Tab-separated table of C-alpha atoms in Angstrom:
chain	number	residue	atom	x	y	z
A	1	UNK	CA	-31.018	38.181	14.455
A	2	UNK	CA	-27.412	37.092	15.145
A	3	UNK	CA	-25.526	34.755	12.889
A	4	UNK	CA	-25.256	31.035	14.303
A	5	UNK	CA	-22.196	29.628	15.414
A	6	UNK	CA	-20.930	26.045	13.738
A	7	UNK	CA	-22.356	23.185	15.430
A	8	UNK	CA	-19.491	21.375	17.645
A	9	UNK	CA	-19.004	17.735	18.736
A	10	UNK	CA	-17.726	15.120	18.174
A	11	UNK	CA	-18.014	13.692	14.632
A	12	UNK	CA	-19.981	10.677	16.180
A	13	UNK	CA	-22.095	13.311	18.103
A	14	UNK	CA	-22.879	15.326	14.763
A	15	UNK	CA	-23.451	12.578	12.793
A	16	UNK	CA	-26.216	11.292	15.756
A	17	UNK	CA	-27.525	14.668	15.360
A	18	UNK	CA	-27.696	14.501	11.870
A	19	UNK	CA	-29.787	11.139	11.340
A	20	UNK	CA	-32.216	13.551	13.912
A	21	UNK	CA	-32.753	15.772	11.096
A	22	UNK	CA	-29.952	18.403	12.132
A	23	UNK	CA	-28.864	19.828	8.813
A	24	UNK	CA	-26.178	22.028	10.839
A	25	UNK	CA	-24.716	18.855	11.968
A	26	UNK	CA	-24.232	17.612	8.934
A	27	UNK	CA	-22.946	20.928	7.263
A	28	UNK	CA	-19.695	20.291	9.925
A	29	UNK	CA	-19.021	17.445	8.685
A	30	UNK	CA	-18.655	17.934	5.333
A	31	UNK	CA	-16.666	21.214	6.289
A	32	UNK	CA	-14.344	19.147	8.245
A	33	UNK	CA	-14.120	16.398	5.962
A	34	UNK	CA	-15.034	17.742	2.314
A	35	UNK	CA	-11.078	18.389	1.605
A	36	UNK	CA	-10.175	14.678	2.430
A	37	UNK	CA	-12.931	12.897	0.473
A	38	UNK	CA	-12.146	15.201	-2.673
A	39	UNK	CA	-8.564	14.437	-2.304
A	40	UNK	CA	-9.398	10.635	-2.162
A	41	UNK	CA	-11.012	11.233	-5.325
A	42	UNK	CA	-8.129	13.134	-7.199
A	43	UNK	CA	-6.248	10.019	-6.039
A	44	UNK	CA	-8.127	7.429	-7.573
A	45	UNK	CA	-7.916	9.586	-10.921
A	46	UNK	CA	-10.596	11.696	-10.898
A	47	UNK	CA	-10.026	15.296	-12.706
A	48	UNK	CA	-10.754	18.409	-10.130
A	49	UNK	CA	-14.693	18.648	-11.523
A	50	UNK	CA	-15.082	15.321	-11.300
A	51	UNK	CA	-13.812	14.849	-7.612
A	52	UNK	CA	-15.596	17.753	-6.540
A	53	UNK	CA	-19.115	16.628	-8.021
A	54	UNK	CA	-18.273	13.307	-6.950
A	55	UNK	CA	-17.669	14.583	-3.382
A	56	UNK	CA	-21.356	16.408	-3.397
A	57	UNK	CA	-22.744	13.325	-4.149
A	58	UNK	CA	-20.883	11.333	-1.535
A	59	UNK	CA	-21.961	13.830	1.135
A	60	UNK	CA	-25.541	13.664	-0.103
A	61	UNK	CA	-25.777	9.946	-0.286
A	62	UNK	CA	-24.277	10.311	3.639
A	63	UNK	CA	-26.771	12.212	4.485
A	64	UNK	CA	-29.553	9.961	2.956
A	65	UNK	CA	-27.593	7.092	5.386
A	66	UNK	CA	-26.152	8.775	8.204
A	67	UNK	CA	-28.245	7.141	10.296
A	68	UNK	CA	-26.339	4.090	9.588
A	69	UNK	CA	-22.963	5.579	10.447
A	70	UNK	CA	-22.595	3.546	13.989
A	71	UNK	CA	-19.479	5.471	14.964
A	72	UNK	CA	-17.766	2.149	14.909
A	73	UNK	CA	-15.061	4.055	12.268
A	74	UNK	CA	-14.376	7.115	12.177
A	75	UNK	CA	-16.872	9.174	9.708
A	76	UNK	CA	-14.160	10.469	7.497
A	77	UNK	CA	-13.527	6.689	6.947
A	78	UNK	CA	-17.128	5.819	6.172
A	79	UNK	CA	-17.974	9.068	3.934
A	80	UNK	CA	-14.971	8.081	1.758
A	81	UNK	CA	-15.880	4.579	1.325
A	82	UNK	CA	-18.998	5.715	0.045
A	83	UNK	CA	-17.060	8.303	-2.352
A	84	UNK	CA	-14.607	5.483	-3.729
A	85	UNK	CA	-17.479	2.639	-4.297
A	86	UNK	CA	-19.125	6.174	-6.326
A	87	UNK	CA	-16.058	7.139	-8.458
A	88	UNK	CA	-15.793	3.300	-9.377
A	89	UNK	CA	-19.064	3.284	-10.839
A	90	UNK	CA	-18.639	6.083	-12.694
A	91	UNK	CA	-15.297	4.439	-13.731
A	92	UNK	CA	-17.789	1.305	-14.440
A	93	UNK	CA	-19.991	2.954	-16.507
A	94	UNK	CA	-17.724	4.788	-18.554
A	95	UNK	CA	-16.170	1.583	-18.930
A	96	UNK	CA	-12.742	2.871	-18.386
A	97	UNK	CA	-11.302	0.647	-15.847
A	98	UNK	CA	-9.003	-2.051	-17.385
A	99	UNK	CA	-6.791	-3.881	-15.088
A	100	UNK	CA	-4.483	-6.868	-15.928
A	101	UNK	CA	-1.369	-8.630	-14.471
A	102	UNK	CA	0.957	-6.935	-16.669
A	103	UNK	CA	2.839	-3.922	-15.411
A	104	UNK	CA	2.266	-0.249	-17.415
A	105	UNK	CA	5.167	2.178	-18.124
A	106	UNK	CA	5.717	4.616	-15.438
A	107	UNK	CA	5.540	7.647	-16.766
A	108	UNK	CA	8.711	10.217	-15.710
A	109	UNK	CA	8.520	12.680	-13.305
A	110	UNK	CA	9.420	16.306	-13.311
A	111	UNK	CA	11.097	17.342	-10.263
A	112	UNK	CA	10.196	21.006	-9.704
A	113	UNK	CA	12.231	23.571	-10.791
A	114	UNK	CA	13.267	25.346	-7.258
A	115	UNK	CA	15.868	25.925	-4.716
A	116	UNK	CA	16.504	23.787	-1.327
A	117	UNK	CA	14.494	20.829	0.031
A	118	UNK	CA	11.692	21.844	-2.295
A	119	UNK	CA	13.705	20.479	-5.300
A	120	UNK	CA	14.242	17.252	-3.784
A	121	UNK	CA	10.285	16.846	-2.740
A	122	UNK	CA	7.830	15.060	-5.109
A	123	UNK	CA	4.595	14.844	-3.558
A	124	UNK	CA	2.413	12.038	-2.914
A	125	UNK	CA	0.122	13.222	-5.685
A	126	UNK	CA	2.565	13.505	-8.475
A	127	UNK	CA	4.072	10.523	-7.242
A	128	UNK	CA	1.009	7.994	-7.400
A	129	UNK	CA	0.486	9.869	-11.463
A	130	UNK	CA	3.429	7.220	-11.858
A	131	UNK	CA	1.419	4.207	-11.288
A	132	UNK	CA	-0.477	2.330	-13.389
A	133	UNK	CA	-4.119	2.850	-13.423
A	134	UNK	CA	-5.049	-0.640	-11.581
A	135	UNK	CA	-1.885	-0.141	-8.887
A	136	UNK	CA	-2.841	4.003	-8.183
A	137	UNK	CA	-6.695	2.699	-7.413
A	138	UNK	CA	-5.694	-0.468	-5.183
A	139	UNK	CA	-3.113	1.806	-2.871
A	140	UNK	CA	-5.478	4.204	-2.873
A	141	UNK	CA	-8.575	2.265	-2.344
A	142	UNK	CA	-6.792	0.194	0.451
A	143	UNK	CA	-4.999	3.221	2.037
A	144	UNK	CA	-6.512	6.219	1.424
A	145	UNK	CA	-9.841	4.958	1.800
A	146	UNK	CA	-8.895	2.162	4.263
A	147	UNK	CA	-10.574	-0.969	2.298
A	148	UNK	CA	-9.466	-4.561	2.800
A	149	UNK	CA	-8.013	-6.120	0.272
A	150	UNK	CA	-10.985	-8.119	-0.627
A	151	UNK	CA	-13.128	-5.013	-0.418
A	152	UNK	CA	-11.080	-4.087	-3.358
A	153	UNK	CA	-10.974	-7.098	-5.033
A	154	UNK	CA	-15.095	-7.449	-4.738
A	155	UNK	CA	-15.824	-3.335	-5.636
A	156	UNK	CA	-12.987	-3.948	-8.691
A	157	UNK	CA	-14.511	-7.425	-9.703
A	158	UNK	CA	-10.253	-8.464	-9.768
A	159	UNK	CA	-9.421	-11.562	-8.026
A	160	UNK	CA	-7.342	-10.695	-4.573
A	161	UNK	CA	-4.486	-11.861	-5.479
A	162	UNK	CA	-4.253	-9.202	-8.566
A	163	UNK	CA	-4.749	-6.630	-6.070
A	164	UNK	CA	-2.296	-7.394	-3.943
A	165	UNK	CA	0.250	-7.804	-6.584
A	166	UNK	CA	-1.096	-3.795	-7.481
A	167	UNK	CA	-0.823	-2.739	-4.001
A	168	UNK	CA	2.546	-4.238	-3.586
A	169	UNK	CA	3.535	-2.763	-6.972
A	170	UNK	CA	2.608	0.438	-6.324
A	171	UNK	CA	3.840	1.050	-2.917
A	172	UNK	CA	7.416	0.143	-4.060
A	173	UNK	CA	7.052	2.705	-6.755
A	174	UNK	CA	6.040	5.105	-4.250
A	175	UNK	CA	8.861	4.171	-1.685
A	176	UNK	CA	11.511	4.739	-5.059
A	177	UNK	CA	9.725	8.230	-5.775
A	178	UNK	CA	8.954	9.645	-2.347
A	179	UNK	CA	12.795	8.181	-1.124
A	180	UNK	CA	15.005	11.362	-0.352
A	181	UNK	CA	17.616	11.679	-3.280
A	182	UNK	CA	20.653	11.544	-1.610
A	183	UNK	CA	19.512	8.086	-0.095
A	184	UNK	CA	18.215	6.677	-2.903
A	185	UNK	CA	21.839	7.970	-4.352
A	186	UNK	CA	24.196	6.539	-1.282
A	187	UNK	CA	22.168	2.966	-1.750
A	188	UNK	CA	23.104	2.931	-5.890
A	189	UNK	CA	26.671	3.508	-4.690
A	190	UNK	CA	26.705	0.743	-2.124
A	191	UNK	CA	24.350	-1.515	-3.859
């Protein structure tokens, strides 16, 4: 008995294949995707555990429904929807999420200690640790897990306007961190 080579396809294709029962389908998918949906989570706040239990849950609750995955999106888009609306209920629940109008201290970041362009990187993980809780899960619900606005506003039970102010916010912090240092420098000097 030979070993079985990984189901190919589209994702569309596997995911069809899938709502037929395919659990090979479905494994590729969450092989090609399981890294993005657990980085989504580490994004919106969640510890390494938590984003990878979180992730397992997504994946089994898109199983349960891939039969309404349409292909409309693409399934990496779908699958972490379904992860963010989970890690905000366990947010929810654990009654942790506290948002208001007023803008948090941004906490300092550590450039790494090493020679060349890696000094002068930050990455975009370190760099969204800088924003406030309510700003880090708006950009990251409405870019890294491609909501609407008022998808946010509704899942975060914020009015729309409070999440765009976050999301507005919060990219301009990320544009300061993630500038190169000698621009950000040259535009102080000019400025």
């Amino acid at each position: 008995m030979g070993a079985q080579s990984p189901p190919t396809g589209h994702d569309v294709e596997l995911a069809a294949r899938a709502a037929g029962g395919d659990r090979q389908a479905y494994g590729e998918l969450v092989r090609r995707h399981g890294s993005a949906v657990r980085g989504l989570l580490r994004r919106l706040g969640a510890d390494s555990a938590t984003a990878d239990d979180l992730a397992q849950d997504a994946f089994i609750t898109g199983f349960e429904q891939v039969a309404e995955f349409r292909g409309e999106g693409t399934f990496a888009g779908w699958i972490k929807k379904i992860a963010a609306r989970l890690y905000l209920k366990k947010v929810k629940r654990e009654a942790r999420l506290i948002f208001s109008d007023t803008v948090e201290p941004v906490e300092e970041l550590g450039v790494r200690d090493a020679s060349g362009d890696a000094a002068s990187r930050i990455d975009l993980d370190d760099a969204l640790k800088a924003l406030s809780r309510g700003e880090r899960l708006c950009v990251s619900l409405c870019y890294g897990a491609d909501w609407s606005h008022g998808e946010a506003a509704e899942a975060l039970n914020i009015p729309i306007g409070t999440v765009k102010s976050h999301v507005k916010r919060g990219l301009d912090k990320l544009r300061a961190k993630l500038a190169r240092p000698e621009e950000g420098a040259r535009r102080e000097a000019h400025g």
